[in-house]
């Protein structure tokens, strides 16, 4: 979800995105997180057919999902946030609905609650409540795609520059990049790992979290929630 950037404006690295050989592999050709977005619009969870978790938001049709490619998604952002979460780029569900990390099966919102950032699990449609909790969401790359391995390295590098400028303007205390592979490429840190990073970003402390995509089999809902909880503890909230 998600997820860095030119929100609402053009796209960095304009031109047809180069697909990394090997569908489903990450940008570097390995599988540290198994990132990507599921091509099947069906997803796990208690959602009735044709409705969202809240039972009042219709699911996007296949045609709507196809039409959402390359759209951008507005940031959820305000000055002086405690934590600005940075997704990789919007998926088609997010672009079609207007909600970050909207695809059924994405575990961002459960992890946010498990980690102690919100008093209850928010539905993606409730994303505008985040600034009231001192939280925000942006993305490394603004344009939506079916899978994040459709992005080019040039897009991620340009997105990191835009994110840096955004952090300078909005001055969050912490910046949490949700996806280690995107962070490694965008910030030219090929050996970066999860957790706190040694260098701040325009005065903000940097943290890298696992990709909450349902395809990231290396992290269960419990271990993903624990990773978010570690960041929560570090922020002193």
PDB file of C-alpha atoms in Angstrom:
ATOM      1  CA  UNK A   1       0.000   0.000   0.000  1.00  0.00           C
ATOM      2  CA  UNK A   2       1.193   2.042   1.202  1.00  0.00           C
ATOM      3  CA  UNK A   3       2.455   3.605   0.214  1.00  0.00           C
ATOM      4  CA  UNK A   4       6.939   7.788  -2.247  1.00  0.00           C
ATOM      5  CA  UNK A   5       7.117  11.168  -4.587  1.00  0.00           C
ATOM      6  CA  UNK A   6       4.924  13.438  -6.543  1.00  0.00           C
ATOM      7  CA  UNK A   7       1.487  13.275  -4.981  1.00  0.00           C
ATOM      8  CA  UNK A   8      -1.176  14.666  -7.221  1.00  0.00           C
ATOM      9  CA  UNK A   9       1.365  15.864  -9.763  1.00  0.00           C
ATOM     10  CA  UNK A  10       3.270  14.183 -12.604  1.00  0.00           C
ATOM     11  CA  UNK A  11       5.205  10.975 -12.301  1.00  0.00           C
ATOM     12  CA  UNK A  12       8.915  10.649 -11.719  1.00  0.00           C
ATOM     13  CA  UNK A  13      10.783   8.729 -14.344  1.00  0.00           C
ATOM     14  CA  UNK A  14       7.974   9.304 -16.913  1.00  0.00           C
ATOM     15  CA  UNK A  15       7.761   6.752 -19.628  1.00  0.00           C
ATOM     16  CA  UNK A  16       6.767   3.105 -19.768  1.00  0.00           C
ATOM     17  CA  UNK A  17       7.877   1.266 -16.674  1.00  0.00           C
ATOM     18  CA  UNK A  18      10.424  -1.484 -17.211  1.00  0.00           C
ATOM     19  CA  UNK A  19       9.345  -4.753 -15.668  1.00  0.00           C
ATOM     20  CA  UNK A  20      11.981  -6.625 -13.735  1.00  0.00           C
ATOM     21  CA  UNK A  21      12.396 -10.090 -15.275  1.00  0.00           C
ATOM     22  CA  UNK A  22      10.590 -12.707 -13.243  1.00  0.00           C
ATOM     23  CA  UNK A  23       7.052 -11.748 -12.280  1.00  0.00           C
ATOM     24  CA  UNK A  24       6.649 -11.521  -8.556  1.00  0.00           C
ATOM     25  CA  UNK A  25      10.306 -10.838  -7.794  1.00  0.00           C
ATOM     26  CA  UNK A  26      11.476  -7.717  -6.059  1.00  0.00           C
ATOM     27  CA  UNK A  27      13.423  -4.930  -7.759  1.00  0.00           C
ATOM     28  CA  UNK A  28      16.809  -6.494  -7.079  1.00  0.00           C
ATOM     29  CA  UNK A  29      15.796  -9.922  -8.383  1.00  0.00           C
ATOM     30  CA  UNK A  30      15.746 -11.540  -4.948  1.00  0.00           C
ATOM     31  CA  UNK A  31      12.924 -12.171  -2.516  1.00  0.00           C
ATOM     32  CA  UNK A  32      13.713 -10.499   0.838  1.00  0.00           C
ATOM     33  CA  UNK A  33      10.073  -9.559   1.343  1.00  0.00           C
ATOM     34  CA  UNK A  34       8.176 -11.045  -1.595  1.00  0.00           C
ATOM     35  CA  UNK A  35       6.745  -7.612  -2.427  1.00  0.00           C
ATOM     36  CA  UNK A  36       4.106  -7.009  -5.032  1.00  0.00           C
ATOM     37  CA  UNK A  37       0.383  -6.824  -5.331  1.00  0.00           C
ATOM     38  CA  UNK A  38      -1.959  -9.731  -5.808  1.00  0.00           C
ATOM     39  CA  UNK A  39      -3.465  -9.827  -9.313  1.00  0.00           C
ATOM     40  CA  UNK A  40      -6.682 -11.528  -8.157  1.00  0.00           C
ATOM     41  CA  UNK A  41      -9.112  -8.964  -6.685  1.00  0.00           C
ATOM     42  CA  UNK A  42     -10.444 -11.521  -4.221  1.00  0.00           C
ATOM     43  CA  UNK A  43      -8.887 -11.312  -0.780  1.00  0.00           C
ATOM     44  CA  UNK A  44      -9.110 -12.886   2.671  1.00  0.00           C
ATOM     45  CA  UNK A  45     -11.226 -11.491   5.432  1.00  0.00           C
ATOM     46  CA  UNK A  46     -14.849 -11.265   6.563  1.00  0.00           C
ATOM     47  CA  UNK A  47     -16.018  -9.084   3.702  1.00  0.00           C
ATOM     48  CA  UNK A  48     -19.360 -10.018   2.113  1.00  0.00           C
ATOM     49  CA  UNK A  49     -19.260 -10.394  -1.662  1.00  0.00           C
ATOM     50  CA  UNK A  50     -19.439  -7.021  -3.340  1.00  0.00           C
ATOM     51  CA  UNK A  51     -18.905  -5.041  -0.140  1.00  0.00           C
ATOM     52  CA  UNK A  52     -16.072  -3.770   2.017  1.00  0.00           C
ATOM     53  CA  UNK A  53     -15.391  -4.513   5.669  1.00  0.00           C
ATOM     54  CA  UNK A  54     -17.783  -1.758   6.697  1.00  0.00           C
ATOM     55  CA  UNK A  55     -20.493  -3.211   4.463  1.00  0.00           C
ATOM     56  CA  UNK A  56     -21.214   0.041   2.694  1.00  0.00           C
ATOM     57  CA  UNK A  57     -18.374   0.556   0.209  1.00  0.00           C
ATOM     58  CA  UNK A  58     -18.724  -1.342  -3.069  1.00  0.00           C
ATOM     59  CA  UNK A  59     -15.708  -3.255  -4.316  1.00  0.00           C
ATOM     60  CA  UNK A  60     -14.140  -1.853  -7.487  1.00  0.00           C
ATOM     61  CA  UNK A  61     -15.025  -3.745 -10.629  1.00  0.00           C
ATOM     62  CA  UNK A  62     -12.335  -5.243 -12.833  1.00  0.00           C
ATOM     63  CA  UNK A  63     -12.925  -2.417 -15.293  1.00  0.00           C
ATOM     64  CA  UNK A  64     -12.472   0.190 -12.552  1.00  0.00           C
ATOM     65  CA  UNK A  65      -9.278  -1.480 -11.385  1.00  0.00           C
ATOM     66  CA  UNK A  66      -7.880  -1.536 -14.911  1.00  0.00           C
ATOM     67  CA  UNK A  67      -8.752   2.140 -15.370  1.00  0.00           C
ATOM     68  CA  UNK A  68      -6.951   3.035 -12.111  1.00  0.00           C
ATOM     69  CA  UNK A  69      -3.471   2.261 -13.479  1.00  0.00           C
ATOM     70  CA  UNK A  70      -1.118   5.272 -13.325  1.00  0.00           C
ATOM     71  CA  UNK A  71      -3.509   7.358 -11.221  1.00  0.00           C
ATOM     72  CA  UNK A  72      -2.116   9.210  -8.227  1.00  0.00           C
ATOM     73  CA  UNK A  73      -3.424   9.264  -4.683  1.00  0.00           C
ATOM     74  CA  UNK A  74      -3.442  12.325  -2.391  1.00  0.00           C
ATOM     75  CA  UNK A  75      -1.200  12.166   0.663  1.00  0.00           C
ATOM     76  CA  UNK A  76      -2.590  12.042   4.170  1.00  0.00           C
ATOM     77  CA  UNK A  77      -0.227  14.590   5.649  1.00  0.00           C
ATOM     78  CA  UNK A  78       0.017  17.600   7.962  1.00  0.00           C
ATOM     79  CA  UNK A  79       2.871  19.596   9.492  1.00  0.00           C
ATOM     80  CA  UNK A  80       4.646  18.181  12.528  1.00  0.00           C
ATOM     81  CA  UNK A  81       3.337  14.608  12.470  1.00  0.00           C
ATOM     82  CA  UNK A  82       4.815  12.038  14.825  1.00  0.00           C
ATOM     83  CA  UNK A  83       5.221   9.442  12.051  1.00  0.00           C
ATOM     84  CA  UNK A  84       4.923   9.749   8.287  1.00  0.00           C
ATOM     85  CA  UNK A  85       4.483   6.263   6.797  1.00  0.00           C
ATOM     86  CA  UNK A  86       5.848   5.875   3.270  1.00  0.00           C
ATOM     87  CA  UNK A  87       4.407   3.174   1.043  1.00  0.00           C
ATOM     88  CA  UNK A  88       6.038   1.987  -2.170  1.00  0.00           C
ATOM     89  CA  UNK A  89       3.296   3.146  -4.567  1.00  0.00           C
ATOM     90  CA  UNK A  90      -0.492   2.862  -4.676  1.00  0.00           C
ATOM     91  CA  UNK A  91      -2.020  -0.393  -5.822  1.00  0.00           C
ATOM     92  CA  UNK A  92      -4.983  -0.445  -8.169  1.00  0.00           C
ATOM     93  CA  UNK A  93      -7.432  -0.913  -5.297  1.00  0.00           C
ATOM     94  CA  UNK A  94      -6.076   2.209  -3.613  1.00  0.00           C
ATOM     95  CA  UNK A  95      -6.196   4.228  -6.819  1.00  0.00           C
ATOM     96  CA  UNK A  96      -9.743   3.058  -7.570  1.00  0.00           C
ATOM     97  CA  UNK A  97     -11.080   3.776  -4.067  1.00  0.00           C
ATOM     98  CA  UNK A  98      -8.923   6.729  -3.041  1.00  0.00           C
ATOM     99  CA  UNK A  99      -7.764   4.906   0.096  1.00  0.00           C
ATOM    100  CA  UNK A 100      -4.192   4.002   0.967  1.00  0.00           C
ATOM    101  CA  UNK A 101      -3.405   0.303   1.571  1.00  0.00           C
ATOM    102  CA  UNK A 102      -6.973  -0.504   0.494  1.00  0.00           C
ATOM    103  CA  UNK A 103      -6.567  -3.925  -1.082  1.00  0.00           C
ATOM    104  CA  UNK A 104      -8.134  -6.797   0.865  1.00  0.00           C
ATOM    105  CA  UNK A 105      -5.311  -8.840   2.306  1.00  0.00           C
ATOM    106  CA  UNK A 106      -2.986  -5.881   2.855  1.00  0.00           C
ATOM    107  CA  UNK A 107      -2.046  -5.867   6.531  1.00  0.00           C
ATOM    108  CA  UNK A 108      -1.054  -2.235   7.044  1.00  0.00           C
ATOM    109  CA  UNK A 109      -4.160  -1.204   8.969  1.00  0.00           C
ATOM    110  CA  UNK A 110      -4.186  -4.258  11.269  1.00  0.00           C
ATOM    111  CA  UNK A 111      -0.458  -3.791  11.945  1.00  0.00           C
ATOM    112  CA  UNK A 112      -0.985  -0.121  12.721  1.00  0.00           C
ATOM    113  CA  UNK A 113      -3.488  -1.091  15.395  1.00  0.00           C
ATOM    114  CA  UNK A 114      -1.511  -4.088  16.679  1.00  0.00           C
ATOM    115  CA  UNK A 115       1.526  -1.845  16.948  1.00  0.00           C
ATOM    116  CA  UNK A 116      -0.301   0.586  19.238  1.00  0.00           C
ATOM    117  CA  UNK A 117      -0.626   3.524  16.855  1.00  0.00           C
ATOM    118  CA  UNK A 118      -4.441   3.556  16.751  1.00  0.00           C
ATOM    119  CA  UNK A 119      -6.904   2.630  19.518  1.00  0.00           C
ATOM    120  CA  UNK A 120      -8.852   0.411  17.104  1.00  0.00           C
ATOM    121  CA  UNK A 121      -8.308  -0.994  13.635  1.00  0.00           C
ATOM    122  CA  UNK A 122      -9.268   1.653  11.112  1.00  0.00           C
ATOM    123  CA  UNK A 123     -10.831   0.813   7.771  1.00  0.00           C
ATOM    124  CA  UNK A 124      -8.928   2.347   4.830  1.00  0.00           C
ATOM    125  CA  UNK A 125     -11.898   4.660   4.254  1.00  0.00           C
ATOM    126  CA  UNK A 126     -11.158   6.194   7.677  1.00  0.00           C
ATOM    127  CA  UNK A 127      -7.667   7.297   6.639  1.00  0.00           C
ATOM    128  CA  UNK A 128      -8.458  10.962   7.263  1.00  0.00           C
ATOM    129  CA  UNK A 129      -8.502  10.193  10.989  1.00  0.00           C
ATOM    130  CA  UNK A 130      -4.758   9.513  10.955  1.00  0.00           C
ATOM    131  CA  UNK A 131      -3.503  13.110  11.417  1.00  0.00           C
ATOM    132  CA  UNK A 132      -5.563  13.239  14.609  1.00  0.00           C
ATOM    133  CA  UNK A 133      -3.332  10.419  15.855  1.00  0.00           C
ATOM    134  CA  UNK A 134      -0.171  12.211  14.709  1.00  0.00           C
ATOM    135  CA  UNK A 135       0.187   9.944  11.668  1.00  0.00           C
ATOM    136  CA  UNK A 136       0.300  10.384   7.905  1.00  0.00           C
ATOM    137  CA  UNK A 137       0.770   8.408   4.681  1.00  0.00           C
ATOM    138  CA  UNK A 138       2.606   9.156   1.455  1.00  0.00           C
ATOM    139  CA  UNK A 139       4.326   6.992  -1.186  1.00  0.00           C
ATOM    140  CA  UNK A 140       7.775   6.699  -2.701  1.00  0.00           C
ATOM    141  CA  UNK A 141       6.239   6.689  -6.195  1.00  0.00           C
ATOM    142  CA  UNK A 142       2.905   8.375  -6.829  1.00  0.00           C
ATOM    143  CA  UNK A 143       1.566   6.420  -9.812  1.00  0.00           C
ATOM    144  CA  UNK A 144      -0.565   3.366  -9.229  1.00  0.00           C
ATOM    145  CA  UNK A 145       0.298  -0.044 -10.629  1.00  0.00           C
ATOM    146  CA  UNK A 146      -0.954  -3.594 -10.325  1.00  0.00           C
ATOM    147  CA  UNK A 147       2.365  -4.700  -8.816  1.00  0.00           C
ATOM    148  CA  UNK A 148       5.206  -2.746  -7.269  1.00  0.00           C
ATOM    149  CA  UNK A 149       7.784  -4.645  -9.325  1.00  0.00           C
ATOM    150  CA  UNK A 150       6.460  -2.681 -12.323  1.00  0.00           C
ATOM    151  CA  UNK A 151       8.339   0.360 -11.009  1.00  0.00           C
ATOM    152  CA  UNK A 152      11.754   1.310 -12.325  1.00  0.00           C
ATOM    153  CA  UNK A 153      14.810   2.129 -10.249  1.00  0.00           C
ATOM    154  CA  UNK A 154      14.730   5.628 -11.775  1.00  0.00           C
ATOM    155  CA  UNK A 155      11.213   6.149 -10.418  1.00  0.00           C
ATOM    156  CA  UNK A 156      12.272   5.096  -6.932  1.00  0.00           C
ATOM    157  CA  UNK A 157      15.355   7.327  -6.984  1.00  0.00           C
ATOM    158  CA  UNK A 158      13.291  10.308  -8.118  1.00  0.00           C
ATOM    159  CA  UNK A 159      10.624   9.464  -5.548  1.00  0.00           C
ATOM    160  CA  UNK A 160      13.191   9.487  -2.751  1.00  0.00           C
ATOM    161  CA  UNK A 161      14.210  13.006  -3.759  1.00  0.00           C
ATOM    162  CA  UNK A 162      10.594  14.172  -3.714  1.00  0.00           C
ATOM    163  CA  UNK A 163      10.075  12.498  -0.341  1.00  0.00           C
ATOM    164  CA  UNK A 164      13.141  14.279   1.026  1.00  0.00           C
ATOM    165  CA  UNK A 165      11.705  17.631  -0.024  1.00  0.00           C
ATOM    166  CA  UNK A 166       8.330  16.713   1.466  1.00  0.00           C
ATOM    167  CA  UNK A 167       9.949  15.855   4.795  1.00  0.00           C
ATOM    168  CA  UNK A 168      11.754  19.195   4.729  1.00  0.00           C
ATOM    169  CA  UNK A 169       8.435  21.006   4.259  1.00  0.00           C
ATOM    170  CA  UNK A 170       6.270  19.057   6.702  1.00  0.00           C
ATOM    171  CA  UNK A 171       8.892  18.146   9.322  1.00  0.00           C
ATOM    172  CA  UNK A 172       7.582  14.877  10.778  1.00  0.00           C
ATOM    173  CA  UNK A 173       9.483  13.488  13.757  1.00  0.00           C
ATOM    174  CA  UNK A 174       9.831  10.039  12.187  1.00  0.00           C
ATOM    175  CA  UNK A 175       9.689   8.714   8.628  1.00  0.00           C
ATOM    176  CA  UNK A 176       8.815   5.019   8.319  1.00  0.00           C
ATOM    177  CA  UNK A 177       9.386   3.484   4.879  1.00  0.00           C
ATOM    178  CA  UNK A 178       7.153   0.447   4.440  1.00  0.00           C
ATOM    179  CA  UNK A 179       9.297  -1.842   2.287  1.00  0.00           C
ATOM    180  CA  UNK A 180      13.022  -2.469   2.616  1.00  0.00           C
ATOM    181  CA  UNK A 181      13.707  -3.176  -1.066  1.00  0.00           C
ATOM    182  CA  UNK A 182      12.204   0.124  -2.205  1.00  0.00           C
ATOM    183  CA  UNK A 183      14.210   1.920   0.490  1.00  0.00           C
ATOM    184  CA  UNK A 184      17.457   0.262  -0.575  1.00  0.00           C
ATOM    185  CA  UNK A 185      16.974   1.291  -4.196  1.00  0.00           C
ATOM    186  CA  UNK A 186      15.459   4.740  -3.691  1.00  0.00           C
ATOM    187  CA  UNK A 187      18.032   5.862  -1.142  1.00  0.00           C
ATOM    188  CA  UNK A 188      20.975   3.925  -2.609  1.00  0.00           C
ATOM    189  CA  UNK A 189      21.421   1.906   0.593  1.00  0.00           C
ATOM    190  CA  UNK A 190      21.809  -1.640  -0.776  1.00  0.00           C
ATOM    191  CA  UNK A 191      22.639  -3.169   2.611  1.00  0.00           C
ATOM    192  CA  UNK A 192      19.941  -1.429   4.664  1.00  0.00           C
ATOM    193  CA  UNK A 193      17.900  -3.619   6.994  1.00  0.00           C
ATOM    194  CA  UNK A 194      14.722  -3.268   9.001  1.00  0.00           C
ATOM    195  CA  UNK A 195      14.447  -0.925  11.947  1.00  0.00           C
ATOM    196  CA  UNK A 196      16.207   2.376  12.676  1.00  0.00           C
ATOM    197  CA  UNK A 197      18.525   3.781  10.029  1.00  0.00           C
ATOM    198  CA  UNK A 198      21.803   5.518  10.928  1.00  0.00           C
ATOM    199  CA  UNK A 199      21.193   8.713   8.975  1.00  0.00           C
ATOM    200  CA  UNK A 200      18.246  11.096   9.492  1.00  0.00           C
ATOM    201  CA  UNK A 201      16.214  12.488   6.612  1.00  0.00           C
ATOM    202  CA  UNK A 202      16.045  16.282   6.739  1.00  0.00           C
ATOM    203  CA  UNK A 203      15.940  16.169  10.519  1.00  0.00           C
ATOM    204  CA  UNK A 204      13.471  13.270  10.767  1.00  0.00           C
ATOM    205  CA  UNK A 205      14.523   9.926  12.208  1.00  0.00           C
ATOM    206  CA  UNK A 206      14.299   7.107   9.657  1.00  0.00           C
ATOM    207  CA  UNK A 207      12.860   3.644  10.192  1.00  0.00           C
ATOM    208  CA  UNK A 208      12.268   0.795   7.729  1.00  0.00           C
ATOM    209  CA  UNK A 209       9.294  -1.529   8.201  1.00  0.00           C
ATOM    210  CA  UNK A 210       8.382  -4.737   6.360  1.00  0.00           C
ATOM    211  CA  UNK A 211       6.117  -4.586   3.339  1.00  0.00           C
ATOM    212  CA  UNK A 212       2.570  -5.310   4.647  1.00  0.00           C
ATOM    213  CA  UNK A 213       1.421  -6.855   1.349  1.00  0.00           C
ATOM    214  CA  UNK A 214      -0.336 -10.179   1.705  1.00  0.00           C
ATOM    215  CA  UNK A 215       2.326 -11.602  -0.618  1.00  0.00           C
ATOM    216  CA  UNK A 216       5.068 -10.988   1.950  1.00  0.00           C
ATOM    217  CA  UNK A 217       5.063 -14.473   3.458  1.00  0.00           C
ATOM    218  CA  UNK A 218       8.122 -13.729   5.602  1.00  0.00           C
ATOM    219  CA  UNK A 219       5.918 -11.824   8.070  1.00  0.00           C
ATOM    220  CA  UNK A 220       2.730 -13.054   9.722  1.00  0.00           C
ATOM    221  CA  UNK A 221       0.127 -10.594  11.049  1.00  0.00           C
ATOM    222  CA  UNK A 222       1.627 -11.097  14.515  1.00  0.00           C
ATOM    223  CA  UNK A 223       5.254 -10.486  13.518  1.00  0.00           C
ATOM    224  CA  UNK A 224       4.257  -7.556  11.333  1.00  0.00           C
ATOM    225  CA  UNK A 225       2.378  -6.053  14.272  1.00  0.00           C
ATOM    226  CA  UNK A 226       5.459  -6.590  16.438  1.00  0.00           C
ATOM    227  CA  UNK A 227       7.596  -4.702  13.912  1.00  0.00           C
ATOM    228  CA  UNK A 228       5.175  -1.769  14.055  1.00  0.00           C
ATOM    229  CA  UNK A 229       5.142  -1.994  17.854  1.00  0.00           C
ATOM    230  CA  UNK A 230       8.925  -1.656  17.921  1.00  0.00           C
ATOM    231  CA  UNK A 231       8.657   1.613  16.004  1.00  0.00           C
ATOM    232  CA  UNK A 232       5.841   2.746  18.286  1.00  0.00           C
ATOM    233  CA  UNK A 233       8.018   2.145  21.337  1.00  0.00           C
ATOM    234  CA  UNK A 234      10.919   4.037  19.773  1.00  0.00           C
ATOM    235  CA  UNK A 235       8.770   7.092  19.109  1.00  0.00           C
ATOM    236  CA  UNK A 236       7.860   7.376  22.786  1.00  0.00           C
ATOM    237  CA  UNK A 237       4.196   7.904  21.989  1.00  0.00           C
TER     238      UNK A 237
END
